[in-house]
mmCIF file of C-alpha atoms and ligand atoms in Angstrom:
data_model
loop_
_atom_site.group_PDB
_atom_site.id
_atom_site.type_symbol
_atom_site.label_atom_id
_atom_site.label_comp_id
_atom_site.label_asym_id
_atom_site.label_seq_id
_atom_site.Cartn_x
_atom_site.Cartn_y
_atom_site.Cartn_z
ATOM 1 C CA MET F 283 -50.413 -27.431 -96.803
ATOM 2 C CA SER F 284 -46.822 -26.249 -96.918
ATOM 3 C CA GLY F 285 -46.031 -22.593 -97.425
ATOM 4 C CA LEU F 286 -44.004 -20.791 -100.058
ATOM 5 C CA ILE F 287 -40.640 -21.047 -98.389
ATOM 6 C CA GLU F 288 -40.823 -24.792 -98.182
ATOM 7 C CA ARG F 289 -42.076 -25.108 -101.752
ATOM 8 C CA TYR F 290 -39.599 -22.723 -103.390
ATOM 9 C CA ARG F 291 -36.688 -22.815 -100.968
ATOM 10 C CA ASP F 292 -34.191 -23.458 -103.774
ATOM 11 C CA ARG F 293 -35.175 -20.120 -105.313
ATOM 12 C CA LEU F 294 -35.509 -18.120 -102.078
ATOM 13 C CA PRO F 295 -32.844 -16.776 -99.692
ATOM 14 C CA PHE F 296 -33.524 -19.343 -96.960
ATOM 15 C CA ALA F 297 -31.396 -22.271 -95.865
ATOM 16 C CA ALA F 298 -32.797 -25.621 -94.787
ATOM 17 C CA ASP F 299 -32.519 -24.925 -91.044
ATOM 18 C CA ASP F 300 -33.715 -21.306 -91.063
ATOM 19 C CA PRO F 301 -36.821 -20.514 -89.010
ATOM 20 C CA VAL F 302 -39.984 -20.378 -91.101
ATOM 21 C CA VAL F 303 -43.061 -18.389 -90.182
ATOM 22 C CA THR F 304 -45.882 -19.591 -92.403
ATOM 23 C CA LEU F 305 -49.658 -19.673 -92.604
ATOM 24 C CA GLY F 306 -49.695 -21.913 -95.671
ATOM 25 C CA GLU F 307 -49.656 -18.990 -98.120
ATOM 26 C CA GLY F 308 -49.367 -19.279 -101.917
ATOM 27 C CA GLY F 309 -50.692 -21.973 -104.214
ATOM 28 C CA THR F 310 -53.655 -19.730 -105.051
ATOM 29 C CA PRO F 311 -56.152 -20.560 -107.822
ATOM 30 C CA LEU F 312 -55.657 -19.317 -111.378
ATOM 31 C CA VAL F 313 -59.055 -19.478 -113.040
ATOM 32 C CA HIS F 314 -60.144 -18.915 -116.612
ATOM 33 C CA ALA F 315 -62.496 -15.962 -117.130
ATOM 34 C CA PRO F 316 -64.836 -16.805 -120.014
ATOM 35 C CA HIS F 317 -66.836 -13.596 -119.998
ATOM 36 C CA LEU F 318 -63.786 -11.338 -119.921
ATOM 37 C CA SER F 319 -62.043 -13.439 -122.533
ATOM 38 C CA ALA F 320 -64.918 -12.843 -124.936
ATOM 39 C CA ARG F 321 -64.972 -9.125 -124.117
ATOM 40 C CA VAL F 322 -61.282 -8.506 -124.830
ATOM 41 C CA ASP F 323 -60.745 -11.195 -127.466
ATOM 42 C CA ALA F 324 -57.937 -12.929 -125.578
ATOM 43 C CA GLU F 325 -57.643 -15.845 -123.199
ATOM 44 C CA VAL F 326 -57.975 -14.170 -119.804
ATOM 45 C CA TRP F 327 -57.024 -15.817 -116.523
ATOM 46 C CA LEU F 328 -57.541 -14.523 -113.000
ATOM 47 C CA LYS F 329 -54.924 -15.104 -110.304
ATOM 48 C CA LEU F 330 -56.967 -15.179 -107.110
ATOM 49 C CA ASP F 331 -54.343 -13.958 -104.682
ATOM 50 C CA GLY F 332 -57.063 -12.746 -102.333
ATOM 51 C CA THR F 333 -57.370 -16.398 -101.292
ATOM 52 C CA ASN F 334 -54.116 -16.182 -99.344
ATOM 53 C CA PRO F 335 -54.446 -16.662 -95.546
ATOM 54 C CA THR F 336 -55.073 -13.001 -94.695
ATOM 55 C CA GLY F 337 -56.910 -12.288 -97.935
ATOM 56 C CA SER F 338 -54.202 -10.624 -100.018
ATOM 57 C CA PHE F 339 -50.982 -11.241 -101.955
ATOM 58 C CA LYS F 340 -49.045 -9.584 -99.139
ATOM 59 C CA ASP F 341 -48.781 -12.942 -97.369
ATOM 60 C CA ARG F 342 -46.350 -14.155 -100.035
ATOM 61 C CA GLY F 343 -43.928 -11.430 -99.084
ATOM 62 C CA MET F 344 -44.728 -11.457 -95.403
ATOM 63 C CA THR F 345 -43.824 -15.103 -94.791
ATOM 64 C CA CYS F 346 -40.349 -14.224 -96.087
ATOM 65 C CA ALA F 347 -40.004 -10.825 -94.391
ATOM 66 C CA VAL F 348 -41.110 -12.115 -90.988
ATOM 67 C CA SER F 349 -39.085 -15.327 -91.243
ATOM 68 C CA ALA F 350 -36.004 -13.252 -92.063
ATOM 69 C CA ALA F 351 -36.766 -10.890 -89.169
ATOM 70 C CA VAL F 352 -36.927 -13.870 -86.788
ATOM 71 C CA ARG F 353 -33.673 -15.236 -88.209
ATOM 72 C CA GLU F 354 -32.037 -11.852 -87.555
ATOM 73 C CA GLY F 355 -33.296 -11.857 -83.976
ATOM 74 C CA ALA F 356 -35.796 -9.021 -84.376
ATOM 75 C CA LYS F 357 -38.331 -8.555 -81.600
ATOM 76 C CA ALA F 358 -40.637 -6.150 -83.424
ATOM 77 C CA VAL F 359 -41.847 -5.354 -86.944
ATOM 78 C CA ILE F 360 -43.454 -2.261 -88.385
ATOM 79 C CA CYS F 361 -44.989 -1.075 -91.648
ATOM 80 C CA ALA F 362 -46.836 1.800 -93.229
ATOM 81 C CA SER F 363 -49.907 0.545 -94.992
ATOM 82 C CA THR F 364 -53.069 1.211 -96.919
ATOM 83 C CA GLY F 365 -54.426 -1.816 -95.036
ATOM 84 C CA ASN F 366 -53.398 -5.163 -96.503
ATOM 85 C CA THR F 367 -49.740 -5.029 -95.532
ATOM 86 C CA ALA F 368 -50.889 -4.097 -92.020
ATOM 87 C CA ALA F 369 -53.249 -7.086 -91.813
ATOM 88 C CA SER F 370 -50.608 -9.464 -93.113
ATOM 89 C CA ALA F 371 -47.786 -8.116 -90.945
ATOM 90 C CA ALA F 372 -50.045 -8.314 -87.883
ATOM 91 C CA ALA F 373 -50.955 -11.941 -88.592
ATOM 92 C CA TYR F 374 -47.422 -13.180 -89.277
ATOM 93 C CA ALA F 375 -46.046 -11.226 -86.313
ATOM 94 C CA ALA F 376 -48.691 -12.806 -84.074
ATOM 95 C CA ARG F 377 -47.702 -16.208 -85.402
ATOM 96 C CA ALA F 378 -44.028 -15.511 -84.701
ATOM 97 C CA GLY F 379 -44.585 -13.953 -81.286
ATOM 98 C CA LEU F 380 -43.234 -10.579 -82.404
ATOM 99 C CA THR F 381 -44.579 -7.174 -81.507
ATOM 100 C CA CYS F 382 -46.143 -5.373 -84.459
ATOM 101 C CA ALA F 383 -46.997 -1.746 -85.135
ATOM 102 C CA VAL F 384 -48.745 -0.507 -88.263
ATOM 103 C CA ILE F 385 -49.181 3.073 -89.406
ATOM 104 C CA VAL F 386 -52.230 3.633 -91.594
ATOM 105 C CA PRO F 387 -53.821 6.754 -93.053
ATOM 106 C CA GLU F 388 -56.622 7.714 -90.677
ATOM 107 C CA GLY F 389 -60.086 6.860 -91.981
ATOM 108 C CA LYS F 390 -58.717 5.621 -95.302
ATOM 109 C CA ILE F 391 -58.400 1.891 -94.892
ATOM 110 C CA ALA F 392 -61.113 -0.673 -95.510
ATOM 111 C CA ALA F 393 -62.984 -2.028 -92.474
ATOM 112 C CA GLY F 394 -61.919 -5.656 -92.868
ATOM 113 C CA LYS F 395 -58.226 -4.753 -92.924
ATOM 114 C CA LEU F 396 -58.530 -2.642 -89.795
ATOM 115 C CA ALA F 397 -60.414 -5.455 -88.033
ATOM 116 C CA GLN F 398 -57.650 -7.912 -88.963
ATOM 117 C CA ALA F 399 -54.775 -5.743 -87.751
ATOM 118 C CA LEU F 400 -56.559 -5.098 -84.456
ATOM 119 C CA MET F 401 -57.590 -8.723 -83.909
ATOM 120 C CA HIS F 402 -54.030 -9.929 -84.462
ATOM 121 C CA GLY F 403 -52.944 -7.597 -81.704
ATOM 122 C CA ALA F 404 -50.979 -5.020 -83.670
ATOM 123 C CA ARG F 405 -50.564 -1.521 -82.344
ATOM 124 C CA VAL F 406 -52.562 0.383 -84.960
ATOM 125 C CA ILE F 407 -51.576 3.998 -85.428
ATOM 126 C CA ALA F 408 -53.970 6.174 -87.433
ATOM 127 C CA LEU F 409 -51.852 8.850 -89.056
ATOM 128 C CA ARG F 410 -53.406 12.188 -89.877
ATOM 129 C CA GLY F 411 -51.753 12.021 -93.248
ATOM 130 C CA ASN F 412 -51.512 9.732 -96.263
ATOM 131 C CA PHE F 413 -49.631 6.513 -97.031
ATOM 132 C CA ASP F 414 -46.627 8.304 -98.534
ATOM 133 C CA GLN F 415 -46.136 10.306 -95.352
ATOM 134 C CA ALA F 416 -46.565 7.156 -93.263
ATOM 135 C CA LEU F 417 -43.861 5.347 -95.261
ATOM 136 C CA THR F 418 -41.433 8.255 -94.932
ATOM 137 C CA LEU F 419 -42.012 8.283 -91.180
ATOM 138 C CA VAL F 420 -41.562 4.530 -90.639
ATOM 139 C CA ARG F 421 -38.353 4.610 -92.656
ATOM 140 C CA ALA F 422 -37.018 7.355 -90.394
ATOM 141 C CA LEU F 423 -38.216 5.494 -87.307
ATOM 142 C CA THR F 424 -36.530 2.223 -88.276
ATOM 143 C CA ASP F 425 -33.278 4.130 -88.884
ATOM 144 C CA ARG F 426 -33.379 5.096 -85.209
ATOM 145 C CA HIS F 427 -34.794 1.951 -83.586
ATOM 146 C CA PRO F 428 -34.116 -1.784 -83.953
ATOM 147 C CA ILE F 429 -37.485 -2.589 -85.514
ATOM 148 C CA ALA F 430 -37.695 -4.600 -88.743
ATOM 149 C CA LEU F 431 -39.371 -2.710 -91.596
ATOM 150 C CA VAL F 432 -41.673 -5.076 -93.505
ATOM 151 C CA ASN F 433 -42.888 -2.808 -96.277
ATOM 152 C CA SER F 434 -42.017 -3.845 -99.827
ATOM 153 C CA VAL F 435 -38.814 -1.786 -99.599
ATOM 154 C CA ASN F 436 -37.736 -4.915 -97.671
ATOM 155 C CA HIS F 437 -35.861 -7.214 -100.054
ATOM 156 C CA PHE F 438 -37.494 -10.356 -98.632
ATOM 157 C CA ARG F 439 -40.984 -9.115 -99.449
ATOM 158 C CA LEU F 440 -40.251 -9.104 -103.186
ATOM 159 C CA GLU F 441 -38.526 -12.455 -102.973
ATOM 160 C CA GLY F 442 -41.710 -13.988 -101.590
ATOM 161 C CA GLN F 443 -43.984 -12.173 -104.013
ATOM 162 C CA LYS F 444 -42.060 -13.323 -107.079
ATOM 163 C CA THR F 445 -43.394 -16.854 -106.434
ATOM 164 C CA ALA F 446 -46.769 -15.858 -107.893
ATOM 165 C CA ALA F 447 -45.032 -15.617 -111.279
ATOM 166 C CA PHE F 448 -43.703 -19.164 -110.802
ATOM 167 C CA GLU F 449 -47.172 -20.473 -109.999
ATOM 168 C CA ILE F 450 -48.764 -18.891 -113.071
ATOM 169 C CA ILE F 451 -46.171 -20.398 -115.399
ATOM 170 C CA GLU F 452 -46.370 -23.801 -113.686
ATOM 171 C CA GLN F 453 -50.026 -23.854 -114.655
ATOM 172 C CA LEU F 454 -50.052 -22.133 -118.060
ATOM 173 C CA ASP F 455 -46.526 -22.775 -119.420
ATOM 174 C CA GLU F 456 -46.792 -19.657 -121.561
ATOM 175 C CA LEU F 457 -48.092 -16.179 -120.917
ATOM 176 C CA ASP F 458 -48.126 -13.146 -123.209
ATOM 177 C CA ALA F 459 -49.095 -10.457 -120.731
ATOM 178 C CA LEU F 460 -49.760 -9.821 -117.050
ATOM 179 C CA SER F 461 -52.217 -7.146 -115.966
ATOM 180 C CA ILE F 462 -51.697 -5.824 -112.451
ATOM 181 C CA PRO F 463 -52.722 -2.925 -110.192
ATOM 182 C CA VAL F 464 -49.845 -0.675 -109.148
ATOM 183 C CA GLY F 465 -49.628 1.221 -105.882
ATOM 184 C CA ASN F 466 -46.275 1.258 -104.137
ATOM 185 C CA ALA F 467 -44.988 -0.689 -107.161
ATOM 186 C CA GLY F 468 -43.522 -3.618 -105.233
ATOM 187 C CA ASN F 469 -45.677 -6.354 -106.714
ATOM 188 C CA ILE F 470 -45.069 -5.537 -110.377
ATOM 189 C CA THR F 471 -41.347 -5.443 -109.587
ATOM 190 C CA ALA F 472 -41.627 -8.855 -107.912
ATOM 191 C CA TYR F 473 -43.427 -10.420 -110.891
ATOM 192 C CA HIS F 474 -40.776 -9.035 -113.217
ATOM 193 C CA ARG F 475 -38.121 -10.657 -111.065
ATOM 194 C CA GLY F 476 -40.005 -13.962 -110.936
ATOM 195 C CA PHE F 477 -40.528 -14.112 -114.699
ATOM 196 C CA GLY F 478 -36.912 -13.057 -115.216
ATOM 197 C CA GLU F 479 -35.702 -15.975 -113.111
ATOM 198 C CA LEU F 480 -37.707 -18.266 -115.378
ATOM 199 C CA GLY F 481 -36.050 -16.673 -118.413
ATOM 200 C CA ILE F 482 -39.283 -15.208 -119.789
ATOM 201 C CA ALA F 483 -40.650 -11.692 -120.165
ATOM 202 C CA PRO F 484 -44.422 -11.446 -120.582
ATOM 203 C CA ARG F 485 -45.574 -7.875 -121.188
ATOM 204 C CA LEU F 486 -46.389 -6.152 -117.906
ATOM 205 C CA PHE F 487 -49.487 -3.950 -118.011
ATOM 206 C CA GLY F 488 -49.583 -1.841 -114.848
ATOM 207 C CA PHE F 489 -52.713 0.079 -113.913
ATOM 208 C CA GLN F 490 -53.083 2.953 -111.485
ATOM 209 C CA ALA F 491 -56.190 4.816 -110.371
ATOM 210 C CA GLU F 492 -56.587 8.135 -112.205
ATOM 211 C CA GLY F 493 -56.376 10.209 -109.004
ATOM 212 C CA ALA F 494 -53.278 8.335 -107.827
ATOM 213 C CA ALA F 495 -51.272 7.777 -110.999
ATOM 214 C CA PRO F 496 -47.746 9.153 -110.452
ATOM 215 C CA LEU F 497 -46.137 6.623 -112.800
ATOM 216 C CA VAL F 498 -48.540 7.581 -115.583
ATOM 217 C CA ILE F 499 -48.121 11.337 -115.274
ATOM 218 C CA GLY F 500 -44.418 11.070 -114.453
ATOM 219 C CA LYS F 501 -44.491 13.020 -111.229
ATOM 220 C CA LYS F 502 -45.424 12.613 -107.575
ATOM 221 C CA VAL F 503 -49.036 13.160 -106.577
ATOM 222 C CA ASP F 504 -49.205 15.085 -103.303
ATOM 223 C CA GLN F 505 -52.815 14.296 -102.526
ATOM 224 C CA PRO F 506 -53.704 10.998 -104.141
ATOM 225 C CA GLU F 507 -57.417 10.151 -104.219
ATOM 226 C CA THR F 508 -59.299 7.042 -105.304
ATOM 227 C CA ILE F 509 -62.081 4.729 -104.172
ATOM 228 C CA ALA F 510 -59.472 1.959 -104.439
ATOM 229 C CA SER F 511 -57.934 2.826 -101.072
ATOM 230 C CA ALA F 512 -55.283 0.094 -101.299
ATOM 231 C CA ILE F 513 -53.567 1.938 -104.170
ATOM 232 C CA ARG F 514 -54.081 5.486 -102.926
ATOM 233 C CA ILE F 515 -50.360 6.219 -103.236
ATOM 234 C CA GLY F 516 -48.664 9.250 -104.752
ATOM 235 C CA ASN F 517 -44.966 8.430 -104.501
ATOM 236 C CA PRO F 518 -44.266 4.711 -105.039
ATOM 237 C CA ALA F 519 -41.167 3.360 -103.302
ATOM 238 C CA ARG F 520 -40.278 1.071 -106.227
ATOM 239 C CA TRP F 521 -40.862 3.731 -108.875
ATOM 240 C CA GLU F 522 -37.735 3.215 -111.025
ATOM 241 C CA GLU F 523 -37.815 -0.574 -110.830
ATOM 242 C CA ALA F 524 -41.465 -0.690 -111.836
ATOM 243 C CA MET F 525 -40.844 1.588 -114.837
ATOM 244 C CA GLU F 526 -37.872 -0.553 -115.798
ATOM 245 C CA ALA F 527 -40.034 -3.702 -115.512
ATOM 246 C CA MET F 528 -42.651 -2.262 -117.836
ATOM 247 C CA THR F 529 -40.150 -0.889 -120.341
ATOM 248 C CA ALA F 530 -38.046 -4.055 -120.443
ATOM 249 C CA SER F 531 -41.134 -6.207 -121.023
ATOM 250 C CA ARG F 532 -42.612 -3.887 -123.694
ATOM 251 C CA GLY F 533 -45.505 -3.265 -121.337
ATOM 252 C CA MET F 534 -47.277 -0.085 -120.329
ATOM 253 C CA VAL F 535 -48.533 1.872 -117.363
ATOM 254 C CA ARG F 536 -51.934 3.488 -117.719
ATOM 255 C CA ALA F 537 -54.647 5.019 -115.575
ATOM 256 C CA VAL F 538 -58.216 3.895 -115.030
ATOM 257 C CA SER F 539 -60.980 5.977 -113.486
ATOM 258 C CA ASP F 540 -62.784 5.098 -110.274
ATOM 259 C CA SER F 541 -65.959 4.418 -112.217
ATOM 260 C CA GLU F 542 -64.092 2.020 -114.518
ATOM 261 C CA ILE F 543 -62.611 0.294 -111.472
ATOM 262 C CA LEU F 544 -66.040 -0.088 -109.897
ATOM 263 C CA ALA F 545 -67.576 -1.363 -113.146
ATOM 264 C CA ALA F 546 -64.864 -4.048 -113.381
ATOM 265 C CA TYR F 547 -65.348 -4.851 -109.668
ATOM 266 C CA ARG F 548 -69.079 -5.430 -110.194
ATOM 267 C CA LEU F 549 -68.546 -7.341 -113.419
ATOM 268 C CA LEU F 550 -66.050 -9.743 -111.830
ATOM 269 C CA ALA F 551 -68.490 -10.500 -109.039
ATOM 270 C CA ALA F 552 -71.626 -10.736 -111.167
ATOM 271 C CA ARG F 553 -70.258 -12.450 -114.288
ATOM 272 C CA GLU F 554 -67.159 -14.379 -113.243
ATOM 273 C CA GLY F 555 -68.192 -15.220 -109.658
ATOM 274 C CA VAL F 556 -65.051 -13.613 -108.297
ATOM 275 C CA PHE F 557 -65.233 -11.092 -105.471
ATOM 276 C CA CYS F 558 -62.089 -8.994 -105.226
ATOM 277 C CA GLU F 559 -61.449 -5.648 -103.621
ATOM 278 C CA PRO F 560 -61.679 -2.462 -105.725
ATOM 279 C CA ALA F 561 -57.898 -1.965 -106.134
ATOM 280 C CA SER F 562 -57.596 -5.472 -107.568
ATOM 281 C CA ALA F 563 -60.274 -4.732 -110.155
ATOM 282 C CA ALA F 564 -57.999 -2.046 -111.643
ATOM 283 C CA SER F 565 -56.182 -4.840 -113.496
ATOM 284 C CA VAL F 566 -59.405 -5.871 -115.204
ATOM 285 C CA ALA F 567 -60.599 -2.282 -115.707
ATOM 286 C CA GLY F 568 -57.345 -1.578 -117.544
ATOM 287 C CA LEU F 569 -57.752 -4.563 -119.789
ATOM 288 C CA LEU F 570 -61.329 -3.557 -120.611
ATOM 289 C CA ARG F 571 -60.341 0.018 -121.360
ATOM 290 C CA TYR F 572 -57.087 -0.444 -123.246
ATOM 291 C CA GLY F 573 -57.498 -3.976 -124.633
ATOM 292 C CA ALA F 574 -55.047 -6.866 -124.566
ATOM 293 C CA GLY F 575 -52.630 -5.165 -126.977
ATOM 294 C CA GLY F 576 -52.501 -8.191 -129.234
ATOM 295 C CA ALA F 577 -51.648 -10.572 -126.384
ATOM 296 C CA ARG F 578 -53.226 -13.987 -126.828
ATOM 297 C CA ARG F 579 -53.106 -15.093 -123.210
ATOM 298 C CA VAL F 580 -53.307 -12.642 -120.287
ATOM 299 C CA ALA F 581 -53.349 -13.131 -116.527
ATOM 300 C CA CYS F 582 -54.951 -10.490 -114.308
ATOM 301 C CA VAL F 583 -53.693 -10.372 -110.751
ATOM 302 C CA LEU F 584 -56.562 -10.031 -108.280
ATOM 303 C CA THR F 585 -54.547 -8.918 -105.306
ATOM 304 C CA GLY F 586 -57.079 -8.772 -102.475
ATOM 305 C CA HIS F 587 -60.363 -10.386 -101.425
ATOM 306 C CA GLY F 588 -63.669 -8.555 -101.750
ATOM 307 C CA LEU F 589 -64.524 -9.204 -98.105
ATOM 308 C CA LYS F 590 -61.750 -6.804 -97.130
ATOM 309 C CA ASP F 591 -63.976 -3.880 -98.006
ATOM 310 C CA PRO F 592 -67.620 -4.613 -97.154
ATOM 311 C CA ASP F 593 -68.583 -0.936 -97.211
ATOM 312 C CA THR F 594 -67.713 -0.414 -100.863
ATOM 313 C CA ALA F 595 -69.442 -3.680 -101.743
ATOM 314 C CA LEU F 596 -72.668 -2.725 -99.976
ATOM 315 C CA ASN F 597 -72.604 0.691 -101.638
ATOM 316 C CA GLN F 598 -72.195 -0.854 -105.070
ATOM 317 C CA ALA F 599 -74.577 -3.785 -104.763
ATOM 318 C CA GLY F 600 -78.357 -3.951 -104.955
ATOM 319 C CA GLY F 601 -80.339 -3.826 -101.696
ATOM 320 C CA VAL F 602 -81.931 -6.692 -99.798
ATOM 321 C CA ILE F 603 -85.630 -7.509 -100.104
ATOM 322 C CA PRO F 604 -87.504 -7.270 -96.794
ATOM 323 C CA CYS F 605 -90.078 -9.998 -96.251
ATOM 324 C CA GLU F 606 -92.800 -11.029 -93.769
ATOM 325 C CA PRO F 607 -92.555 -14.628 -92.470
ATOM 326 C CA ASN F 608 -95.418 -16.182 -94.493
ATOM 327 C CA LEU F 609 -95.464 -18.234 -97.707
ATOM 328 C CA GLY F 610 -97.312 -15.657 -99.800
ATOM 329 C CA ALA F 611 -94.851 -12.943 -98.940
ATOM 330 C CA VAL F 612 -91.869 -15.264 -99.482
ATOM 331 C CA GLU F 613 -93.298 -16.337 -102.844
ATOM 332 C CA GLU F 614 -93.640 -12.776 -103.942
ATOM 333 C CA ALA F 615 -90.190 -11.866 -102.657
ATOM 334 C CA VAL F 616 -88.489 -14.818 -104.355
ATOM 335 C CA LEU F 617 -90.339 -14.871 -107.662
ATOM 336 C CA GLY F 618 -90.645 -11.101 -108.011
HETATM 337 N N1 LIG P 818 -53.754 -4.388 -104.603
HETATM 338 C C1 LIG P 818 -53.967 -4.403 -103.273
HETATM 339 C C2 LIG P 818 -55.189 -5.092 -102.773
HETATM 340 C C3 LIG P 818 -53.041 -3.797 -102.398
HETATM 341 O O1 LIG P 818 -53.266 -3.837 -101.093
HETATM 342 C C4 LIG P 818 -51.906 -3.156 -102.931
HETATM 343 C C5 LIG P 818 -50.940 -2.502 -102.062
HETATM 344 C C6 LIG P 818 -51.735 -3.180 -104.324
HETATM 345 C C7 LIG P 818 -52.673 -3.801 -105.122
HETATM 346 C C8 LIG P 818 -50.559 -2.557 -104.979
HETATM 347 O O2 LIG P 818 -49.402 -3.297 -104.786
HETATM 348 O O3 LIG P 818 -48.041 -1.567 -103.678
HETATM 349 O O4 LIG P 818 -47.002 -3.649 -104.583
HETATM 350 O O5 LIG P 818 -47.880 -1.890 -106.123
HETATM 351 N N2 LIG P 818 -51.098 -2.341 -100.815
HETATM 352 C C9 LIG P 818 -50.079 -1.828 -99.899
HETATM 353 C C10 LIG P 818 -50.567 -1.956 -98.460
HETATM 354 C C11 LIG P 818 -49.563 -0.507 -100.250
HETATM 355 O O6 LIG P 818 -50.118 -1.189 -97.597
HETATM 356 O O7 LIG P 818 -51.349 -2.855 -98.179
HETATM 357 P P1 LIG P 818 -47.981 -2.567 -104.791
#
């Protein structure tokens, strides 16, 4: 399967003979959600971007950021991350033969993401601080050293991520609203750009976790807190652009509580058969709490795979049933 750059080269800043670092990202499923549709009285679709090669939407941006870094002759890449960017950067850097360093908040990233970054051979630095501090530090570091910064402040990241908007419209033709979790605010900005290039402007509904909702309260959050560790961010890098995207599309930015996020996370798994990570479920939690705002057709972006965060899943799910190895015991265990 070809990757994004090959598929959308005419709309991306890459020439025919540029180097391409790809893992076959993009082309992710967009599935109808019957249960949610009935609950919110709209036609709800789920964009399963957790099915990308490293399990999150970051791969869309990373194929572009790492390809551009190779084109520019970079030998090393770096990012600050709540986990998914780190996993993606590590994988694409490994593929390209580049050195990779990732700076993550110590003890605050999901187990699967840490395992990925380490397995792909990145230098993983556990910062005794939060994501916002990590991003400030990598920006300062890349000012002093010739290392390519692959956070979403990198122009190529958003270029790659805008392709998700293309894919949704290729399948649905029309869309009234897009519901999306917001952390560092790169992805909502990318969708806005993608829709804009198609000449359309579906309403953008951005959702933040209550304890990490700077865009909702209108000021930085010094100590962001949420179970949705991927969006535990208090000072989004794309703040103004994200607000502009929501205003221009007549959208909104609202907060959802951790318990609403977890309820949506369980509901998606149990009723729609879709296992996403907690941060992704914020898009559905927002829709359930605030409604579809009159939109007839809505797409929720499920940004990361549920397997990224096995600890939260095991804490939220029911327990296993122990069983002796004989038919009577198995019968009782199975039939209850
Ligand atoms: N969902 C997931 C699963 C994420 O990992 C992120 C961001 C977001 C949503 C929010 O996207 O930042 O573009 O608004 N994760 C970044 C990371 C910060 O380091 O992996 P955003």
